[in-house]
Short mmCIF file of C-alpha atoms in Angstrom, two decimals:
data_model
loop_
_atom_site.label_atom_id
_atom_site.label_comp_id
_atom_site.label_asym_id
_atom_site.label_seq_id
_atom_site.Cartn_x
_atom_site.Cartn_y
_atom_site.Cartn_z
CA MET A 1 131.86 111.58 162.50
CA GLU A 2 131.14 114.54 160.25
CA ILE A 3 130.21 112.28 157.36
CA ALA A 4 128.03 110.17 159.61
CA PHE A 5 126.20 113.32 160.74
CA VAL A 6 125.69 114.54 157.18
CA LEU A 7 124.47 111.11 156.17
CA GLU A 8 122.12 110.96 159.12
CA LYS A 9 120.63 114.36 158.28
CA PHE A 10 120.43 113.47 154.60
CA VAL A 11 118.50 110.28 155.30
CA PHE A 12 116.21 112.02 157.77
CA ILE A 13 115.42 114.90 155.40
CA THR A 14 114.79 112.48 152.56
CA VAL A 15 112.38 110.52 154.73
CA ILE A 16 110.54 113.65 155.87
CA PHE A 17 110.42 114.99 152.31
CA ALA A 18 109.05 111.72 150.96
CA LEU A 19 106.59 111.53 153.83
CA SER A 20 105.23 115.02 153.21
CA LEU A 21 104.89 114.28 149.50
CA VAL A 22 103.04 111.05 150.19
CA VAL A 23 100.76 112.78 152.70
CA ALA A 24 100.05 115.54 150.19
CA MET A 25 99.42 112.95 147.49
CA TYR A 26 96.93 111.07 149.59
CA SER A 27 95.39 114.35 150.74
CA THR A 28 94.08 114.74 147.20
CA LEU A 29 92.34 111.40 147.52
CA ALA A 30 91.21 112.19 151.05
CA GLU A 31 89.76 115.48 149.86
CA ARG A 32 87.67 113.77 147.22
CA LYS A 33 86.63 111.00 149.57
CA ILE A 34 85.66 113.41 152.34
CA ALA A 35 83.82 115.62 149.88
CA ALA A 36 81.93 112.55 148.77
CA PHE A 37 81.12 111.40 152.29
CA LEU A 38 79.86 114.82 153.29
CA GLN A 39 77.57 114.76 150.26
CA ASP A 40 76.28 111.20 150.74
CA ARG A 41 78.38 109.82 147.89
CA VAL A 42 81.21 107.26 147.84
CA GLY A 43 83.94 109.10 145.95
CA PRO A 44 86.59 107.63 143.65
CA ASN A 45 86.56 103.85 144.06
CA ARG A 46 87.72 102.40 140.74
CA ALA A 47 91.54 102.73 140.76
CA GLY A 48 92.70 99.98 143.07
CA PRO A 49 90.87 98.74 146.16
CA GLY A 50 88.65 101.55 147.42
CA GLY A 51 90.35 104.01 145.06
CA MET A 52 93.77 103.54 146.68
CA PHE A 53 95.71 104.24 143.48
CA GLN A 54 93.68 107.26 142.42
CA PRO A 55 96.52 109.74 143.27
CA LEU A 56 98.92 107.72 141.08
CA ALA A 57 96.41 107.72 138.25
CA ASP A 58 95.96 111.48 138.65
CA GLY A 59 99.72 111.98 138.61
CA VAL A 60 100.16 109.92 135.45
CA LYS A 61 97.33 111.83 133.82
CA MET A 62 98.89 115.17 134.78
CA PHE A 63 102.24 114.12 133.30
CA LEU A 64 100.70 112.95 130.05
CA LYS A 65 98.67 116.11 129.44
CA GLU A 66 99.76 118.47 126.71
CA GLU A 67 102.07 121.17 127.96
CA ILE A 68 100.87 124.56 126.80
CA ILE A 69 102.84 127.75 127.30
CA PRO A 70 100.85 130.71 125.96
CA THR A 71 102.72 132.54 123.19
CA GLN A 72 102.08 135.92 124.76
CA SER A 73 103.38 134.84 128.15
CA SER A 74 106.76 135.48 129.67
CA LYS A 75 108.25 132.03 129.32
CA PHE A 76 110.83 132.17 132.11
CA LEU A 77 108.42 133.53 134.70
CA PHE A 78 105.71 131.17 133.52
CA ILE A 79 107.92 128.23 134.49
CA ALA A 80 109.35 129.96 137.56
CA GLY A 81 105.89 130.47 139.08
CA PRO A 82 104.92 126.85 139.82
CA SER A 83 108.52 125.94 140.59
CA LEU A 84 108.63 128.60 143.30
CA ALA A 85 105.23 127.53 144.61
CA ILE A 86 106.27 123.92 145.07
CA LEU A 87 109.72 124.87 146.37
CA THR A 88 108.45 127.09 149.15
CA ALA A 89 105.80 124.53 150.03
CA CYS A 90 108.45 121.82 150.41
CA ILE A 91 111.06 123.67 152.47
CA GLY A 92 108.59 124.75 155.14
CA SER A 93 108.77 121.46 157.01
CA ALA A 94 112.52 121.80 157.73
CA VAL A 95 112.15 123.31 161.21
CA ILE A 96 109.26 121.26 162.48
CA PRO A 97 110.22 118.97 165.36
CA TRP A 98 108.72 115.59 164.56
CA GLY A 99 109.52 113.98 167.88
CA GLN A 100 111.84 113.75 170.87
CA ASP A 101 115.39 112.56 170.33
CA VAL A 102 115.24 108.93 169.32
CA VAL A 103 117.85 106.28 170.04
CA LEU A 104 118.31 104.30 166.87
CA PHE A 105 121.09 101.67 166.37
CA GLY A 106 122.85 102.97 169.48
CA LYS A 107 122.86 106.56 168.22
CA THR A 108 120.80 109.51 169.42
CA ILE A 109 119.08 111.13 166.48
CA ALA A 110 117.13 114.41 166.60
CA LEU A 111 113.80 114.06 164.81
CA GLN A 112 114.10 117.51 163.29
CA ALA A 113 115.92 118.60 160.15
CA THR A 114 117.37 121.65 161.86
CA ASP A 115 116.61 123.37 165.17
CA ILE A 116 117.26 127.01 164.26
CA ASN A 117 116.48 129.40 167.08
CA VAL A 118 114.16 131.53 164.91
CA GLY A 119 112.10 128.59 163.67
CA ILE A 120 108.80 130.45 163.70
CA LEU A 121 110.21 133.38 161.77
CA TYR A 122 111.60 130.92 159.22
CA ILE A 123 108.13 129.41 158.77
CA PHE A 124 106.65 132.88 158.33
CA GLY A 125 109.29 133.82 155.81
CA VAL A 126 108.74 130.69 153.77
CA VAL A 127 104.96 131.08 153.88
CA SER A 128 105.14 134.66 152.68
CA LEU A 129 107.49 133.59 149.88
CA GLY A 130 104.81 131.14 148.80
CA VAL A 131 102.62 133.91 147.48
CA TYR A 132 105.35 134.88 145.02
CA GLY A 133 104.82 131.65 143.13
CA VAL A 134 101.16 132.52 142.73
CA MET A 135 101.86 136.14 141.83
CA ILE A 136 104.57 135.34 139.30
CA GLY A 137 102.43 132.67 137.70
CA GLY A 138 99.43 134.97 137.47
CA TRP A 139 101.50 137.81 136.06
CA ALA A 140 103.40 135.69 133.54
CA SER A 141 100.23 134.15 132.11
CA ASN A 142 99.35 137.49 130.50
CA ASN A 143 95.68 136.85 131.17
CA LYS A 144 93.26 139.13 132.97
CA PHE A 145 91.72 136.37 135.05
CA SER A 146 95.12 135.08 136.10
CA LEU A 147 96.24 138.55 137.05
CA MET A 148 93.07 139.14 139.06
CA GLY A 149 93.65 135.89 140.90
CA ALA A 150 97.27 136.81 141.56
CA ILE A 151 96.31 140.25 142.89
CA ARG A 152 93.74 138.69 145.17
CA ALA A 153 96.24 136.13 146.41
CA ALA A 154 98.80 138.82 147.16
CA SER A 155 96.46 141.18 148.97
CA GLN A 156 94.81 138.34 150.87
CA ASN A 157 98.09 136.85 152.04
CA ILE A 158 99.46 140.22 153.11
CA SER A 159 96.27 141.05 154.99
CA TYR A 160 96.16 137.75 156.83
CA GLU A 161 99.83 137.57 157.66
CA ILE A 162 99.40 140.51 160.04
CA PRO A 163 96.83 138.93 162.40
CA MET A 164 98.72 135.64 162.09
CA GLY A 165 101.93 137.29 163.23
CA LEU A 166 100.12 139.14 165.99
CA SER A 167 98.50 135.97 167.27
CA ILE A 168 101.95 134.38 167.37
CA ILE A 169 103.31 137.30 169.43
CA ALA A 170 100.84 136.48 172.18
CA LEU A 171 102.05 132.89 172.06
CA LEU A 172 105.69 133.99 172.22
CA LEU A 173 104.94 135.99 175.37
CA LEU A 174 104.15 132.64 176.93
CA THR A 175 106.96 130.57 175.51
CA ASN A 176 109.85 133.07 175.54
CA SER A 177 111.39 131.22 172.59
CA LEU A 178 111.19 131.29 168.81
CA SER A 179 112.54 127.78 168.43
CA LEU A 180 109.84 125.29 167.56
CA LYS A 181 111.74 122.58 169.44
CA ASP A 182 111.62 124.63 172.66
CA ILE A 183 107.95 125.41 172.16
CA ALA A 184 107.17 121.73 171.64
CA GLU A 185 109.22 120.72 174.72
CA GLN A 186 107.40 123.26 176.90
CA GLN A 187 104.08 121.61 176.11
CA HIS A 188 105.22 118.36 177.68
CA GLY A 189 102.38 116.01 178.53
CA PHE A 190 99.04 117.75 178.38
CA ASN A 191 100.35 121.26 178.96
CA TRP A 192 99.24 122.41 175.51
CA ASN A 193 99.32 126.03 174.46
CA VAL A 194 95.76 125.94 173.15
CA PHE A 195 94.50 125.97 176.75
CA TYR A 196 96.33 129.25 177.38
CA GLN A 197 95.76 130.81 173.98
CA PRO A 198 92.34 129.74 172.69
CA LEU A 199 91.67 133.08 171.00
CA GLY A 200 95.15 133.17 169.53
CA PHE A 201 94.65 129.68 168.19
CA LEU A 202 91.34 130.63 166.60
CA ILE A 203 92.92 133.64 164.88
CA PHE A 204 95.89 131.54 163.76
CA LEU A 205 93.55 128.87 162.40
CA ILE A 206 91.47 131.35 160.40
CA CYS A 207 94.61 132.98 159.03
CA SER A 208 96.13 129.68 158.03
CA PHE A 209 93.01 128.98 155.99
CA ALA A 210 93.66 132.24 154.18
CA GLU A 211 97.39 131.57 153.83
CA THR A 212 96.87 128.19 152.21
CA ASN A 213 94.18 129.62 149.90
CA ARG A 214 91.58 127.18 151.14
CA THR A 215 87.84 127.69 151.19
CA PRO A 216 86.29 129.92 152.56
CA PHE A 217 89.20 132.10 151.47
CA ASP A 218 90.01 130.54 148.10
CA LEU A 219 89.39 133.74 146.17
CA PRO A 220 92.64 133.49 144.16
CA GLU A 221 91.28 130.48 142.30
CA CYS A 222 87.63 131.40 142.50
CA GLU A 223 86.15 129.33 139.67
CA THR A 224 82.82 131.14 139.53
CA GLU A 225 84.38 134.50 138.82
CA LEU A 226 87.91 133.94 137.54
CA VAL A 227 87.73 130.76 135.44
CA GLY A 228 90.67 129.12 137.23
CA GLY A 229 92.21 132.12 138.95
CA TYR A 230 95.98 132.36 138.81
CA HIS A 231 96.38 128.95 137.16
CA THR A 232 93.89 129.56 134.35
CA GLU A 233 96.59 129.27 131.67
CA TYR A 234 98.45 126.39 133.25
CA SER A 235 98.30 122.82 132.06
CA SER A 236 100.08 119.53 132.55
CA MET A 237 102.45 119.11 135.49
CA LYS A 238 102.85 122.86 136.03
CA LEU A 239 99.19 122.95 137.00
CA GLY A 240 99.85 119.83 139.00
CA PHE A 241 102.60 121.63 140.91
CA TYR A 242 100.25 124.46 141.85
CA LEU A 243 97.56 122.09 143.04
CA PHE A 244 100.10 119.91 144.80
CA ALA A 245 101.72 122.90 146.50
CA GLU A 246 98.35 123.71 148.05
CA TYR A 247 98.18 120.28 149.65
CA ILE A 248 101.77 120.40 150.89
CA ASN A 249 101.05 123.83 152.35
CA MET A 250 98.06 122.37 154.08
CA PHE A 251 100.23 119.60 155.52
CA VAL A 252 102.90 122.02 156.70
CA SER A 253 100.48 124.48 158.25
CA SER A 254 98.67 121.60 159.97
CA ALA A 255 102.04 120.51 161.37
CA VAL A 256 102.80 124.06 162.51
CA MET A 257 99.43 124.41 164.20
CA ALA A 258 99.79 121.04 165.89
CA THR A 259 103.28 121.99 167.11
CA LEU A 260 102.49 125.53 168.25
CA TYR A 261 99.11 124.97 169.90
CA PHE A 262 98.35 121.29 170.23
CA GLY A 263 101.49 120.04 171.86
CA GLY A 264 103.28 118.66 168.81
CA TYR A 265 104.47 115.15 169.65
CA ASN A 266 103.34 115.44 173.29
CA TYR A 267 100.40 113.52 174.63
CA PRO A 268 99.06 112.90 178.13
CA GLY A 269 100.86 110.11 179.93
CA MET A 270 103.83 110.14 177.56
CA ASP A 271 106.43 109.75 180.33
CA PHE A 272 104.81 106.56 181.52
CA VAL A 273 104.56 105.19 177.99
CA ASN A 274 108.17 106.15 177.26
CA SER A 275 109.46 104.38 180.33
CA LEU A 276 107.46 101.36 179.28
CA ILE A 277 108.57 100.98 175.66
CA GLY A 278 112.01 102.50 175.75
CA PRO A 279 113.85 105.37 174.05
CA THR A 280 113.47 103.96 170.55
CA TRP A 281 109.76 103.35 170.25
CA GLY A 282 108.66 106.11 172.64
CA PRO A 283 109.70 109.04 170.44
CA LEU A 284 108.49 107.22 167.35
CA LEU A 285 105.11 106.82 169.00
CA GLY A 286 105.21 110.57 169.73
CA MET A 287 105.84 111.15 166.05
CA GLY A 288 102.82 109.00 165.28
CA VAL A 289 100.76 111.11 167.67
CA LEU A 290 101.93 114.26 165.90
CA PHE A 291 100.90 112.76 162.59
CA LEU A 292 97.49 111.90 164.02
CA LYS A 293 97.08 115.54 165.03
CA ILE A 294 98.19 116.64 161.57
CA PHE A 295 95.69 114.34 159.92
CA ALA A 296 92.99 115.65 162.21
CA PHE A 297 93.83 119.19 161.10
CA ILE A 298 93.87 118.18 157.44
CA PHE A 299 90.47 116.59 157.91
CA PHE A 300 89.32 119.82 159.54
CA PHE A 301 90.57 121.83 156.57
CA MET A 302 88.60 119.61 154.20
CA TRP A 303 85.54 119.49 156.40
CA VAL A 304 85.43 123.30 156.41
CA ARG A 305 85.98 123.42 152.67
CA TRP A 306 82.93 121.30 151.96
CA THR A 307 80.76 123.18 154.45
CA ILE A 308 81.32 126.89 154.09
CA PRO A 309 80.78 128.93 150.93
CA ARG A 310 83.40 131.37 149.70
CA PHE A 311 83.64 134.82 151.22
CA ARG A 312 83.03 137.87 149.09
CA TYR A 313 86.15 139.93 148.55
CA ASP A 314 85.04 142.89 150.69
CA GLN A 315 83.91 140.52 153.46
CA LEU A 316 87.34 138.92 153.37
CA MET A 317 89.07 142.26 153.76
CA ASN A 318 86.62 143.37 156.47
CA LEU A 319 87.23 140.19 158.41
CA GLY A 320 90.98 140.51 158.12
CA TRP A 321 91.48 144.17 158.91
CA LYS A 322 88.48 145.10 161.05
CA VAL A 323 87.99 141.92 163.06
CA LEU A 324 91.07 139.74 163.22
CA ILE A 325 93.73 142.43 163.66
CA PRO A 326 91.93 144.21 166.55
CA LEU A 327 91.18 140.84 168.12
CA ALA A 328 94.80 139.77 167.82
CA ILE A 329 96.00 143.03 169.38
CA ALA A 330 93.48 142.65 172.21
CA ASN A 331 94.78 139.13 172.69
CA ILE A 332 98.35 140.40 173.01
CA VAL A 333 97.33 143.03 175.55
CA LEU A 334 95.29 140.52 177.54
CA THR A 335 98.10 137.97 177.53
CA GLY A 336 100.64 140.60 178.55
CA VAL A 337 98.52 141.84 181.42
CA VAL A 338 97.84 138.32 182.69
CA ILE A 339 101.53 137.37 182.50
CA ALA A 340 102.52 140.56 184.33
CA LEU A 341 99.97 139.87 187.05
CA VAL A 342 101.02 136.23 187.40
CA ASN A 343 104.68 137.21 187.63
CA LYS A 344 103.94 139.85 190.26
CA PHE A 345 101.88 137.74 192.63
CA MET B 1 46.44 144.95 144.50
CA GLU B 2 44.95 141.96 146.21
CA ALA B 3 47.07 138.84 146.21
CA LEU B 4 45.69 135.92 144.21
CA SER B 5 46.86 133.38 146.75
CA ASN B 6 48.03 133.87 150.27
CA ARG B 7 51.22 131.95 149.67
CA LYS B 8 53.39 134.98 149.11
CA LYS B 9 55.67 135.75 152.01
CA VAL B 10 57.49 139.03 152.40
CA LEU B 11 60.97 138.36 153.67
CA GLU B 12 62.29 140.80 156.18
CA GLN B 13 65.98 141.53 155.85
CA LYS B 14 67.10 142.64 159.25
CA PRO B 15 70.68 143.77 159.85
CA MET B 16 72.74 140.95 161.33
CA ASN B 17 73.05 140.84 165.09
CA PHE B 18 76.31 140.27 166.93
CA TRP B 19 76.26 136.47 166.87
CA GLU B 20 75.45 136.44 163.19
CA ARG B 21 78.18 138.92 162.45
CA ILE B 22 80.96 136.86 163.99
CA TYR B 23 79.93 133.96 161.72
CA LEU B 24 81.21 131.30 164.11
CA PRO B 25 77.87 129.93 165.44
CA ALA B 26 76.55 129.61 161.90
CA ILE B 27 79.77 127.94 160.82
CA PHE B 28 79.61 125.38 163.63
CA GLN B 29 75.96 124.73 162.82
CA GLY B 30 76.83 124.08 159.20
CA MET B 31 79.74 121.86 160.13
CA ALA B 32 77.54 119.81 162.42
CA ILE B 33 75.15 119.29 159.53
CA THR B 34 77.87 118.17 157.13
CA PHE B 35 79.41 115.92 159.77
CA ARG B 36 76.09 114.18 160.28
CA HIS B 37 75.94 113.52 156.55
CA MET B 38 79.18 111.54 156.76
CA PHE B 39 77.35 108.69 158.43
CA LYS B 40 74.24 108.78 156.29
CA LYS B 41 73.46 106.03 153.83
CA LYS B 42 75.20 106.66 150.52
CA GLU B 43 72.86 107.26 147.62
CA THR B 44 75.30 105.91 145.06
CA ILE B 45 74.31 103.06 142.76
CA TYR B 46 77.47 101.25 141.64
CA TYR B 47 76.40 101.45 138.02
CA PRO B 48 78.05 98.78 135.91
CA GLU B 49 77.71 96.20 138.69
CA VAL B 50 74.30 97.32 139.91
CA GLN B 51 71.63 98.73 137.66
CA ARG B 52 68.87 101.03 138.68
CA GLU B 53 65.45 99.57 137.94
CA PHE B 54 63.96 100.95 134.76
CA SER B 55 60.49 102.43 134.79
CA GLU B 56 57.77 100.77 132.75
CA ASN B 57 57.84 103.30 129.96
CA TRP B 58 61.63 103.31 129.75
CA ARG B 59 62.97 103.62 126.22
CA GLY B 60 66.40 102.09 125.69
CA MET B 61 68.16 100.32 122.86
CA HIS B 62 65.99 99.20 119.96
CA SER B 63 65.31 95.59 119.24
CA LEU B 64 63.84 94.16 116.04
CA LYS B 65 61.28 91.60 117.04
CA ARG B 66 60.52 88.13 115.75
CA ASP B 67 57.06 86.57 115.61
CA GLU B 68 55.99 83.44 117.48
CA ASP B 69 57.61 81.23 114.82
CA GLY B 70 60.91 83.02 115.10
CA ARG B 71 60.56 84.96 111.85
CA GLU B 72 61.61 88.59 111.57
CA ARG B 73 58.54 90.79 111.65
CA CYS B 74 60.06 93.77 109.84
CA THR B 75 58.82 94.26 106.29
CA ALA B 76 61.05 97.22 105.45
CA CYS B 77 58.15 99.56 104.81
CA GLY B 78 60.30 102.49 105.89
CA LEU B 79 57.68 104.12 108.11
CA CYS B 80 60.05 104.10 111.07
CA ALA B 81 62.74 105.85 109.05
CA LEU B 82 60.14 108.34 107.82
CA SER B 83 58.84 109.05 111.28
CA CYS B 84 62.26 109.39 112.81
CA PRO B 85 62.80 113.08 113.68
CA ALA B 86 66.55 112.57 114.03
CA GLU B 87 66.89 110.64 110.75
CA ALA B 88 68.77 107.94 112.52
CA ILE B 89 67.29 104.94 110.70
CA THR B 90 68.28 103.66 107.26
CA MET B 91 67.35 100.43 105.61
CA VAL B 92 67.68 98.50 102.36
CA ALA B 93 64.72 96.34 101.42
CA ALA B 94 64.96 92.97 99.68
CA GLU B 95 62.47 90.40 98.37
CA ARG B 96 62.04 87.12 100.16
CA LYS B 97 63.33 84.17 98.13
CA LYS B 98 61.78 80.73 98.05
CA GLY B 99 62.88 78.73 101.05
CA GLU B 100 63.32 81.74 103.27
CA GLU B 101 59.75 81.64 104.63
CA ALA B 102 61.05 80.46 107.99
CA LEU B 103 63.30 83.50 108.26
CA TYR B 104 61.06 86.39 107.24
CA ARG B 105 57.38 86.78 107.98
CA GLU B 106 56.52 89.09 105.06
CA GLU B 107 57.42 88.85 101.38
CA LYS B 108 59.63 91.89 101.70
CA TYR B 109 62.22 92.25 104.40
CA ALA B 110 65.07 94.53 105.47
CA ALA B 111 68.36 93.23 104.16
CA VAL B 112 70.17 96.07 105.91
CA TYR B 113 68.70 97.89 108.87
CA GLU B 114 70.90 100.43 110.58
CA ILE B 115 70.28 102.83 113.45
CA ASN B 116 72.81 105.51 114.24
CA MET B 117 72.76 105.58 118.01
CA LEU B 118 74.51 108.94 118.10
CA ARG B 119 71.62 110.48 116.16
CA CYS B 120 68.82 108.63 117.89
CA ILE B 121 66.99 110.66 120.51
CA PHE B 122 65.03 107.70 121.90
CA CYS B 123 61.70 109.41 121.29
CA GLY B 124 59.96 106.16 120.41
CA LEU B 125 58.24 107.45 117.31
CA CYS B 126 59.58 104.50 115.28
CA GLU B 127 57.90 102.20 117.73
CA GLU B 128 54.62 104.05 117.25
CA ALA B 129 54.93 104.21 113.48
CA CYS B 130 55.62 100.50 112.98
CA PRO B 131 52.56 98.71 111.56
CA LYS B 132 54.08 95.28 112.11
CA GLU B 133 55.03 95.66 115.77
CA ALA B 134 58.58 94.90 114.70
CA ILE B 135 60.59 97.52 116.59
CA TYR B 136 60.55 98.27 120.29
CA LEU B 137 62.84 100.38 122.44
CA ASP B 138 62.89 97.87 125.25
CA GLY B 139 66.63 97.24 125.50
CA PRO B 140 69.24 98.38 127.99
CA ILE B 141 71.27 101.62 127.97
CA VAL B 142 73.31 101.94 124.78
CA PRO B 143 76.92 101.34 125.82
CA SER B 144 79.66 103.88 125.18
CA ASP B 145 82.33 103.37 122.56
CA TYR B 146 85.37 105.09 121.09
CA LEU B 147 84.62 105.43 117.35
CA ARG B 148 81.67 107.01 115.63
CA LYS B 149 81.33 104.12 113.23
CA ASP B 150 80.81 101.75 116.13
CA PHE B 151 77.62 103.55 117.05
CA ILE B 152 75.89 102.56 113.82
CA TYR B 153 74.08 99.44 114.90
CA GLY B 154 73.20 96.91 112.20
CA LYS B 155 70.91 93.94 112.24
CA ASP B 156 73.52 91.86 114.07
CA LYS B 157 72.98 93.95 117.17
CA LEU B 158 69.36 94.92 116.73
CA VAL B 159 67.50 91.73 115.82
CA GLU B 160 66.44 89.86 118.91
CA GLN B 161 67.69 86.32 119.46
CA PRO B 162 65.29 83.56 118.40
CA PHE B 163 63.48 81.91 121.30
CA ASN B 164 65.04 78.51 120.73
CA SER B 165 68.42 79.80 119.74
CA LYS B 166 69.23 77.15 117.17
CA ALA B 167 70.18 79.62 114.49
#
């Protein structure tokens, strides 16, 4: 029984890991395609039908590039930087509930790697670790531009983690649980948190743009000012890891947003559908719905990237400290008052 | 001072109002614009398969012309090489032998005629300098290649095919 459980978890984690890598891989293609469509172009279309194999071609290219480690750099940290970035990006998806318990081959399997009761805090911890990869890489490069990018990344992530955490507190007042599984279950059907926490969702969304270093908050790799930002000195697959980590982060934060605010694997009329197609296909369909939501968020990330120009650094800090934090606190107070009133009457 | 034209506009920079300061309306406006562009007609021309139409005064790859009897017009006078500002043209002249009258129009012809396409700036001065109307830049785009030596085009690539391609 123990071995069967370990095996089951191992297979599930492998599948989720592979899935997030594939999604991240095809996000790179999707990004280029969407960028092209928004600019009246067609995008990469030569590698395979409609450019299907472009990510593979990019990967091969990245692997075959010359690997340069600057002589003045700290070699250990220079390698540790991208490794940490990709590591923290990959372990974030461990607590996300991908679906309801599914009955597969006569066994009930939880579609979640692990349901720890502090799931949200785990996500926050992993996300804040992510900035270390950027910082270490920027520091180890021994290059002014890299260091500037790393400093920006650090200060930006710290600034935006505060309103993000505060917006989550308002959500936790509603859910009374830190477990992502519980939060997802509470949003059964169409009872999504975004209808109760629209402001909180908006703050969380803006902060997740900053946390994943996406435009309009991509100051750490601001090409116009900092050459390449923190990965100026990087080449070959180490650069690839940094770029890839960004896309995995985007996938994970899309999944978190979908789970926290948009009902995760829940969709209207899911009970009826489940009773119709049984306990095997029902939860799997829910998983598909979750992935649809995730893809919608990823599209939104890209859509914003190709629409909005980059913020200036002081604007970024103003927005974070003077707008988002007060708003998030006001949101907590408002939520608290409303909950107290509802409980009283 | 009085303005020369009345086209000058003085832009007023007012401080942003509340709705401008929270950015969101402007952001949604911009996103609506980009979203509309997703469904617009793509401007892309799929180049190797589809070629854009050239204008009438397009200058592309050179071709060495033949006369109405299929003889090479070039007499290797060297005026094109002299006029070339990029010094892309070299040639070696030779005298026409007996029996070669069907091949070369003049008594002197270019045994070797080479244009370095990496040097050529496609200005068309060779075309203008030619007294025999032997060279025209009426070809297609010069294709890319890997080695520098492959960009030196000899007579095999430059001379146009005879009308009745017997030879």
